[in-house]
mmCIF file of C-alpha atoms in Angstrom:
data_model
loop_
_atom_site.group_PDB
_atom_site.id
_atom_site.type_symbol
_atom_site.label_atom_id
_atom_site.label_comp_id
_atom_site.label_asym_id
_atom_site.label_seq_id
_atom_site.Cartn_x
_atom_site.Cartn_y
_atom_site.Cartn_z
ATOM 1 C CA MET U 1 2.528 39.198 -7.353
ATOM 2 C CA ASN U 2 4.885 37.128 -9.397
ATOM 3 C CA LYS U 3 2.904 36.332 -12.668
ATOM 4 C CA ARG U 4 5.645 33.889 -13.975
ATOM 5 C CA LYS U 5 6.081 31.983 -11.130
ATOM 6 C CA LEU U 6 2.167 31.523 -10.810
ATOM 7 C CA THR U 7 2.036 30.489 -14.490
ATOM 8 C CA LEU U 8 3.041 27.045 -13.384
ATOM 9 C CA VAL U 9 -0.689 25.983 -12.262
ATOM 10 C CA LEU U 10 -2.168 26.697 -15.758
ATOM 11 C CA VAL U 11 0.020 23.935 -17.040
ATOM 12 C CA PHE U 12 -1.765 21.518 -14.750
ATOM 13 C CA SER U 13 -5.378 23.008 -15.054
ATOM 14 C CA LEU U 14 -5.747 23.427 -18.623
ATOM 15 C CA VAL U 15 -3.506 20.862 -20.127
ATOM 16 C CA LEU U 16 -4.665 18.065 -17.963
ATOM 17 C CA PHE U 17 -7.921 19.270 -17.031
ATOM 18 C CA GLY U 18 -8.916 20.374 -20.331
ATOM 19 C CA ILE U 19 -10.514 23.678 -19.310
ATOM 20 C CA SER U 20 -11.817 25.454 -22.427
ATOM 21 C CA ILE U 21 -10.998 29.155 -22.282
ATOM 22 C CA VAL U 22 -11.329 30.029 -26.054
ATOM 23 C CA ALA U 23 -14.064 32.374 -25.267
ATOM 24 C CA GLN U 24 -11.647 34.557 -23.013
ATOM 25 C CA ALA U 25 -8.813 34.672 -25.197
ATOM 26 C CA GLN U 26 -7.173 38.338 -24.940
ATOM 27 C CA THR U 27 -8.837 38.772 -21.690
ATOM 28 C CA ASP U 28 -7.150 39.262 -18.287
ATOM 29 C CA VAL U 29 -7.929 36.250 -16.134
ATOM 30 C CA THR U 30 -7.095 35.513 -12.541
ATOM 31 C CA LEU U 31 -7.195 31.739 -11.461
ATOM 32 C CA THR U 32 -6.630 30.994 -7.976
ATOM 33 C CA ALA U 33 -4.886 27.806 -6.638
ATOM 34 C CA ARG U 34 -3.650 26.275 -3.290
ATOM 35 C CA THR U 35 -1.359 23.495 -2.717
ATOM 36 C CA HIS U 36 0.344 22.153 0.311
ATOM 37 C CA ASP U 37 3.837 21.990 -1.110
ATOM 38 C CA GLN U 38 6.662 24.279 -2.906
ATOM 39 C CA LEU U 39 7.537 21.673 -4.957
ATOM 40 C CA TYR U 40 4.410 21.740 -6.919
ATOM 41 C CA ILE U 41 5.407 25.425 -7.651
ATOM 42 C CA ASP U 42 8.846 24.411 -8.853
ATOM 43 C CA TYR U 43 7.506 21.516 -11.212
ATOM 44 C CA PHE U 44 5.041 23.953 -13.040
ATOM 45 C CA MET U 45 7.989 26.561 -13.077
ATOM 46 C CA SER U 46 9.606 24.026 -15.132
ATOM 47 C CA ARG U 47 7.010 23.739 -17.839
ATOM 48 C CA ALA U 48 6.178 27.631 -17.825
ATOM 49 C CA ASP U 49 7.964 28.158 -21.089
ATOM 50 C CA GLU U 50 6.654 25.247 -22.878
ATOM 51 C CA PHE U 51 3.063 26.408 -21.668
ATOM 52 C CA ASP U 52 3.777 30.008 -22.997
ATOM 53 C CA ALA U 53 5.057 28.732 -26.423
ATOM 54 C CA LEU U 54 1.766 27.157 -26.830
ATOM 55 C CA HIS U 55 -0.581 29.743 -25.631
ATOM 56 C CA PRO U 56 0.840 33.052 -26.552
ATOM 57 C CA GLU U 57 -2.472 34.699 -26.851
ATOM 58 C CA LEU U 58 -3.305 34.259 -22.961
ATOM 59 C CA ASN U 59 -2.835 36.666 -20.486
ATOM 60 C CA ILE U 60 -3.360 34.957 -17.160
ATOM 61 C CA THR U 61 -2.367 35.751 -13.705
ATOM 62 C CA TYR U 62 -2.374 33.257 -11.123
ATOM 63 C CA ASP U 63 -2.697 33.587 -7.200
ATOM 64 C CA PHE U 64 -1.052 30.560 -6.049
ATOM 65 C CA GLN U 65 -0.808 29.920 -2.169
ATOM 66 C CA VAL U 66 1.098 27.152 -0.260
ATOM 67 C CA ASP U 67 -0.636 26.157 2.648
ATOM 68 C CA SER U 68 0.612 23.688 5.145
ATOM 69 C CA GLN U 69 -2.884 23.112 6.653
ATOM 70 C CA ILE U 70 -4.754 22.957 3.310
ATOM 71 C CA ALA U 71 -6.904 20.002 4.198
ATOM 72 C CA ASP U 72 -8.128 21.849 7.374
ATOM 73 C CA ASN U 73 -8.596 25.184 5.860
ATOM 74 C CA THR U 74 -10.115 24.042 2.882
ATOM 75 C CA VAL U 75 -12.910 21.827 4.790
ATOM 76 C CA ASN U 76 -13.366 24.593 7.308
ATOM 77 C CA GLN U 77 -14.163 27.446 4.456
ATOM 78 C CA LEU U 78 -16.597 24.983 2.997
ATOM 79 C CA ALA U 79 -18.356 24.644 6.222
ATOM 80 C CA ALA U 80 -18.540 28.210 6.534
ATOM 81 C CA GLY U 81 -19.803 28.723 3.185
ATOM 82 C CA GLU U 82 -16.648 30.750 2.238
ATOM 83 C CA GLN U 83 -15.119 30.918 -1.026
ATOM 84 C CA ILE U 84 -12.214 28.518 -1.874
ATOM 85 C CA PRO U 85 -9.542 28.692 -4.553
ATOM 86 C CA ASP U 86 -10.398 27.529 -8.192
ATOM 87 C CA LEU U 87 -8.191 24.899 -7.943
ATOM 88 C CA VAL U 88 -7.169 22.754 -4.605
ATOM 89 C CA GLY U 89 -4.300 20.390 -4.532
ATOM 90 C CA ILE U 90 -6.054 17.373 -2.663
ATOM 91 C CA GLU U 91 -3.825 14.953 -1.343
ATOM 92 C CA ARG U 92 -5.517 11.459 -1.828
ATOM 93 C CA GLY U 93 -5.226 11.049 2.207
ATOM 94 C CA TRP U 94 -8.160 13.685 2.692
ATOM 95 C CA PHE U 95 -10.255 13.124 -0.264
ATOM 96 C CA GLY U 96 -12.793 11.021 1.973
ATOM 97 C CA ARG U 97 -13.307 14.215 4.035
ATOM 98 C CA LEU U 98 -14.782 16.003 0.861
ATOM 99 C CA MET U 99 -16.880 12.630 0.430
ATOM 100 C CA LYS U 100 -18.930 13.219 3.740
ATOM 101 C CA ASP U 101 -22.455 14.862 2.880
ATOM 102 C CA GLY U 102 -21.611 14.743 -0.760
ATOM 103 C CA ALA U 103 -19.430 17.936 -0.241
ATOM 104 C CA ILE U 104 -17.236 16.888 -3.504
ATOM 105 C CA ALA U 105 -20.181 16.774 -5.755
ATOM 106 C CA GLN U 106 -21.548 19.956 -4.504
ATOM 107 C CA TYR U 107 -18.419 22.287 -4.858
ATOM 108 C CA PHE U 108 -16.100 20.860 -7.069
ATOM 109 C CA LEU U 109 -16.333 20.152 -10.735
ATOM 110 C CA ASP U 110 -16.769 16.596 -12.380
ATOM 111 C CA LEU U 111 -13.932 16.342 -14.588
ATOM 112 C CA SER U 112 -15.002 13.093 -16.424
ATOM 113 C CA PRO U 113 -16.345 14.890 -19.597
ATOM 114 C CA VAL U 114 -13.302 16.966 -20.078
ATOM 115 C CA ILE U 115 -10.942 13.792 -19.515
ATOM 116 C CA GLY U 116 -12.981 11.739 -22.096
ATOM 117 C CA ASP U 117 -10.945 9.112 -23.801
ATOM 118 C CA ARG U 118 -7.618 10.221 -22.065
ATOM 119 C CA VAL U 119 -8.807 8.254 -19.170
ATOM 120 C CA ASP U 120 -6.860 5.320 -20.467
ATOM 121 C CA GLU U 121 -3.827 7.214 -20.202
ATOM 122 C CA TYR U 122 -3.612 6.926 -16.137
ATOM 123 C CA SER U 123 -3.796 3.734 -14.162
ATOM 124 C CA GLU U 124 -7.111 2.813 -13.075
ATOM 125 C CA GLY U 125 -6.315 2.965 -9.581
ATOM 126 C CA ARG U 126 -5.269 6.824 -9.871
ATOM 127 C CA TRP U 127 -8.686 7.588 -10.721
ATOM 128 C CA SER U 128 -10.931 5.693 -8.212
ATOM 129 C CA ILE U 129 -8.931 7.392 -5.317
ATOM 130 C CA TYR U 130 -10.314 10.760 -6.466
ATOM 131 C CA SER U 131 -13.778 9.398 -7.866
ATOM 132 C CA TYR U 132 -17.102 9.816 -5.996
ATOM 133 C CA GLN U 133 -20.475 7.905 -7.271
ATOM 134 C CA GLY U 134 -18.855 7.260 -10.628
ATOM 135 C CA GLU U 135 -17.585 10.729 -11.211
ATOM 136 C CA ILE U 136 -13.832 11.792 -11.069
ATOM 137 C CA TYR U 137 -12.918 15.170 -9.275
ATOM 138 C CA GLY U 138 -9.312 15.050 -9.462
ATOM 139 C CA ILE U 139 -6.137 13.973 -11.362
ATOM 140 C CA GLU U 140 -3.364 12.449 -10.022
ATOM 141 C CA SER U 141 0.019 14.422 -10.264
ATOM 142 C CA SER U 142 2.424 11.265 -10.218
ATOM 143 C CA LEU U 143 2.042 7.482 -9.979
ATOM 144 C CA THR U 144 3.746 7.430 -6.510
ATOM 145 C CA PRO U 145 3.828 3.675 -6.133
ATOM 146 C CA SER U 146 4.647 2.462 -2.465
ATOM 147 C CA VAL U 147 7.829 0.125 -2.547
ATOM 148 C CA LEU U 148 9.924 -1.884 -0.033
ATOM 149 C CA TYR U 149 13.253 -0.061 0.689
ATOM 150 C CA TYR U 150 15.402 -2.676 2.255
ATOM 151 C CA GLN U 151 18.856 -3.196 3.168
ATOM 152 C CA PRO U 152 20.211 -6.644 1.730
ATOM 153 C CA ALA U 153 23.200 -6.659 4.200
ATOM 154 C CA LEU U 154 20.802 -6.845 7.153
ATOM 155 C CA PHE U 155 18.914 -9.523 5.519
ATOM 156 C CA GLU U 156 21.948 -11.619 4.820
ATOM 157 C CA ALA U 157 23.170 -11.462 8.255
ATOM 158 C CA ALA U 158 20.088 -12.698 9.469
ATOM 159 C CA GLY U 159 19.976 -15.595 7.257
ATOM 160 C CA VAL U 160 16.564 -14.530 5.549
ATOM 161 C CA GLU U 161 15.128 -13.403 2.139
ATOM 162 C CA VAL U 162 12.764 -10.494 1.713
ATOM 163 C CA PRO U 163 9.145 -12.002 2.788
ATOM 164 C CA SER U 164 6.335 -12.033 0.300
ATOM 165 C CA THR U 165 3.528 -12.691 2.511
ATOM 166 C CA TRP U 166 2.358 -11.283 5.865
ATOM 167 C CA GLU U 167 2.999 -14.715 7.599
ATOM 168 C CA GLU U 168 6.720 -14.798 6.547
ATOM 169 C CA VAL U 169 7.048 -11.463 8.147
ATOM 170 C CA LEU U 170 5.635 -12.459 11.570
ATOM 171 C CA ASN U 171 6.899 -15.994 11.819
ATOM 172 C CA VAL U 172 10.318 -16.115 9.742
ATOM 173 C CA THR U 173 12.003 -12.818 8.540
ATOM 174 C CA GLY U 174 10.812 -10.686 11.371
ATOM 175 C CA PRO U 175 11.855 -12.866 14.067
ATOM 176 C CA ALA U 176 15.180 -13.290 12.615
ATOM 177 C CA LEU U 177 16.182 -9.481 11.963
ATOM 178 C CA ALA U 178 14.691 -8.532 15.447
ATOM 179 C CA ALA U 179 17.222 -11.087 16.915
ATOM 180 C CA ASN U 180 20.081 -9.126 15.248
ATOM 181 C CA GLY U 181 18.578 -5.916 16.422
ATOM 182 C CA SER U 182 16.665 -4.488 13.314
ATOM 183 C CA ALA U 183 12.866 -4.185 13.127
ATOM 184 C CA PHE U 184 11.430 -5.517 9.693
ATOM 185 C CA THR U 185 9.610 -1.966 9.312
ATOM 186 C CA PHE U 186 7.531 0.308 11.477
ATOM 187 C CA ALA U 187 3.872 0.790 12.896
ATOM 188 C CA THR U 188 2.522 4.089 13.527
ATOM 189 C CA ASN U 189 -0.892 5.780 14.612
ATOM 190 C CA ASP U 190 -1.278 7.446 11.168
ATOM 191 C CA PRO U 191 -4.195 5.687 9.645
ATOM 192 C CA THR U 192 -2.776 5.826 6.096
ATOM 193 C CA TRP U 193 -0.845 2.787 7.148
ATOM 194 C CA PHE U 194 -3.281 0.652 8.582
ATOM 195 C CA GLN U 195 -5.825 1.498 5.742
ATOM 196 C CA MET U 196 -2.840 0.198 3.324
ATOM 197 C CA TYR U 197 -2.803 -3.099 5.326
ATOM 198 C CA TYR U 198 -6.723 -3.414 5.528
ATOM 199 C CA GLU U 199 -6.874 -2.988 1.692
ATOM 200 C CA GLN U 200 -4.290 -5.203 0.755
ATOM 201 C CA ARG U 201 -6.199 -7.832 2.807
ATOM 202 C CA GLY U 202 -9.180 -7.108 0.911
ATOM 203 C CA GLY U 203 -11.223 -4.707 3.284
ATOM 204 C CA GLN U 204 -13.353 -1.868 2.141
ATOM 205 C CA ILE U 205 -13.945 1.724 3.619
ATOM 206 C CA PHE U 206 -16.388 2.646 1.007
ATOM 207 C CA ASP U 207 -18.101 0.748 -1.784
ATOM 208 C CA GLU U 208 -18.546 1.796 -5.448
ATOM 209 C CA SER U 209 -21.520 4.143 -4.881
ATOM 210 C CA GLY U 210 -19.505 5.856 -1.764
ATOM 211 C CA THR U 211 -21.342 4.029 1.110
ATOM 212 C CA PHE U 212 -19.541 3.571 4.130
ATOM 213 C CA VAL U 213 -19.114 -0.217 4.545
ATOM 214 C CA MET U 214 -16.215 -0.535 6.830
ATOM 215 C CA GLY U 215 -18.728 -1.510 9.712
ATOM 216 C CA GLU U 216 -20.248 -4.470 7.892
ATOM 217 C CA GLU U 217 -19.145 -7.944 9.206
ATOM 218 C CA ALA U 218 -16.617 -8.898 6.749
ATOM 219 C CA ASN U 219 -14.787 -5.636 6.666
ATOM 220 C CA ARG U 220 -15.088 -5.642 10.499
ATOM 221 C CA GLU U 221 -13.248 -8.832 10.882
ATOM 222 C CA LEU U 222 -10.686 -7.956 8.562
ATOM 223 C CA ALA U 223 -10.043 -4.665 10.290
ATOM 224 C CA ILE U 224 -9.354 -6.503 13.553
ATOM 225 C CA GLU U 225 -7.490 -8.960 11.954
ATOM 226 C CA VAL U 226 -5.103 -6.202 10.540
ATOM 227 C CA ALA U 227 -5.069 -4.490 13.990
ATOM 228 C CA THR U 228 -4.275 -7.736 15.721
ATOM 229 C CA TYR U 229 -1.221 -8.490 13.216
ATOM 230 C CA ILE U 230 0.273 -4.814 13.779
ATOM 231 C CA GLN U 231 -0.308 -5.421 17.684
ATOM 232 C CA GLN U 232 1.537 -8.762 17.695
ATOM 233 C CA ALA U 233 4.516 -7.365 15.329
ATOM 234 C CA VAL U 234 5.106 -4.453 17.853
ATOM 235 C CA GLN U 235 5.171 -6.615 20.613
ATOM 236 C CA ALA U 236 7.687 -8.998 19.075
ATOM 237 C CA GLY U 237 9.768 -6.104 17.915
ATOM 238 C CA ILE U 238 9.139 -6.845 14.433
ATOM 239 C CA PHE U 239 7.700 -3.369 13.856
ATOM 240 C CA MET U 240 9.218 -0.344 15.459
ATOM 241 C CA PRO U 241 6.515 2.142 16.809
ATOM 242 C CA VAL U 242 6.981 5.747 15.028
ATOM 243 C CA LEU U 243 4.095 8.166 16.171
ATOM 244 C CA GLY U 244 2.399 11.105 14.577
ATOM 245 C CA GLY U 245 4.302 13.575 12.181
ATOM 246 C CA ASP U 246 7.430 11.807 12.718
ATOM 247 C CA VAL U 247 6.633 9.469 10.215
ATOM 248 C CA TRP U 248 6.804 12.185 7.425
ATOM 249 C CA SER U 249 8.798 14.941 8.778
ATOM 250 C CA GLY U 250 10.739 13.351 11.799
ATOM 251 C CA ALA U 251 14.448 12.046 11.798
ATOM 252 C CA THR U 252 13.558 8.819 13.566
ATOM 253 C CA ILE U 253 12.931 6.698 10.505
ATOM 254 C CA PRO U 254 15.813 7.941 8.324
ATOM 255 C CA THR U 255 18.206 7.712 11.364
ATOM 256 C CA ALA U 256 17.093 3.984 12.144
ATOM 257 C CA TYR U 257 17.360 3.095 8.553
ATOM 258 C CA THR U 258 20.809 4.586 8.648
ATOM 259 C CA ASP U 259 22.029 2.746 11.906
ATOM 260 C CA GLY U 260 20.654 -0.440 10.978
ATOM 261 C CA SER U 261 17.883 -0.688 13.639
ATOM 262 C CA LEU U 262 15.373 -0.583 10.728
ATOM 263 C CA ALA U 263 15.836 -3.232 8.075
ATOM 264 C CA SER U 264 13.296 -1.927 5.760
ATOM 265 C CA THR U 265 10.388 0.268 5.238
ATOM 266 C CA VAL U 266 7.513 0.800 2.932
ATOM 267 C CA MET U 267 7.396 4.058 1.460
ATOM 268 C CA PRO U 268 6.300 6.082 -1.738
ATOM 269 C CA ASP U 269 8.998 6.369 -4.501
ATOM 270 C CA TRP U 270 9.718 9.939 -3.655
ATOM 271 C CA TRP U 271 10.601 9.256 -0.256
ATOM 272 C CA SER U 272 14.235 8.400 -1.042
ATOM 273 C CA SER U 273 14.943 11.838 -2.446
ATOM 274 C CA CYS U 274 13.185 13.940 0.022
ATOM 275 C CA CYS U 275 13.818 11.918 3.754
ATOM 276 C CA LEU U 276 16.199 9.072 3.253
#
């Protein structure tokens, strides 16, 4: 086991989570953790020297796992009554699976008491996506805002500005770009994208208490509106279909963006360095 390599997690768990281990000073401790991406290990490695300097009295060994199927494996282990690692890297897209039947409250620690007044140091929206029934169960590792990557030359050639409303995309900008052989953005069967459009339109999946409310009439109407909008955009060549894992790990979107058949796309800030 590479103790130096696995020391990274402690920066996240003790500094950000505020876990107290004073009573265990001078004691050998093994803390297990699981994440989906090697980049998290790399990040914590960059903080290892700083952490060692702050805590020379600690002798902690980390059993750090990289698991590409972390969501399924974690949920399945909980369902089978098996033990999971002490720390689990939860991507916001599957946090909802842990809300089912209150699993998140049963198996995970409410971090609200240890976060305390540091709650104001984070964007409120970063807390809400890892909250259940008023309690916080995760701390975001980055802001990861979603932004519009776009190619000015393609918009200029089509004689249009970057749109600011859905209606402009469907009725003005999109058709002009499509006439020049460029889709405005893409559509996919990954539910993340539908959810972004849906919530941007004001729809709710869960209310503040964690109750499923998407089936209520007002939310149902918004869901139908969003689905119709996406369908119309695809039919008009304004949205380019990209399915399944191709959205995140395939070559379709970067290639289309490079050759000009995709004029713009909404992606997180890290997309430019990992995929474009």
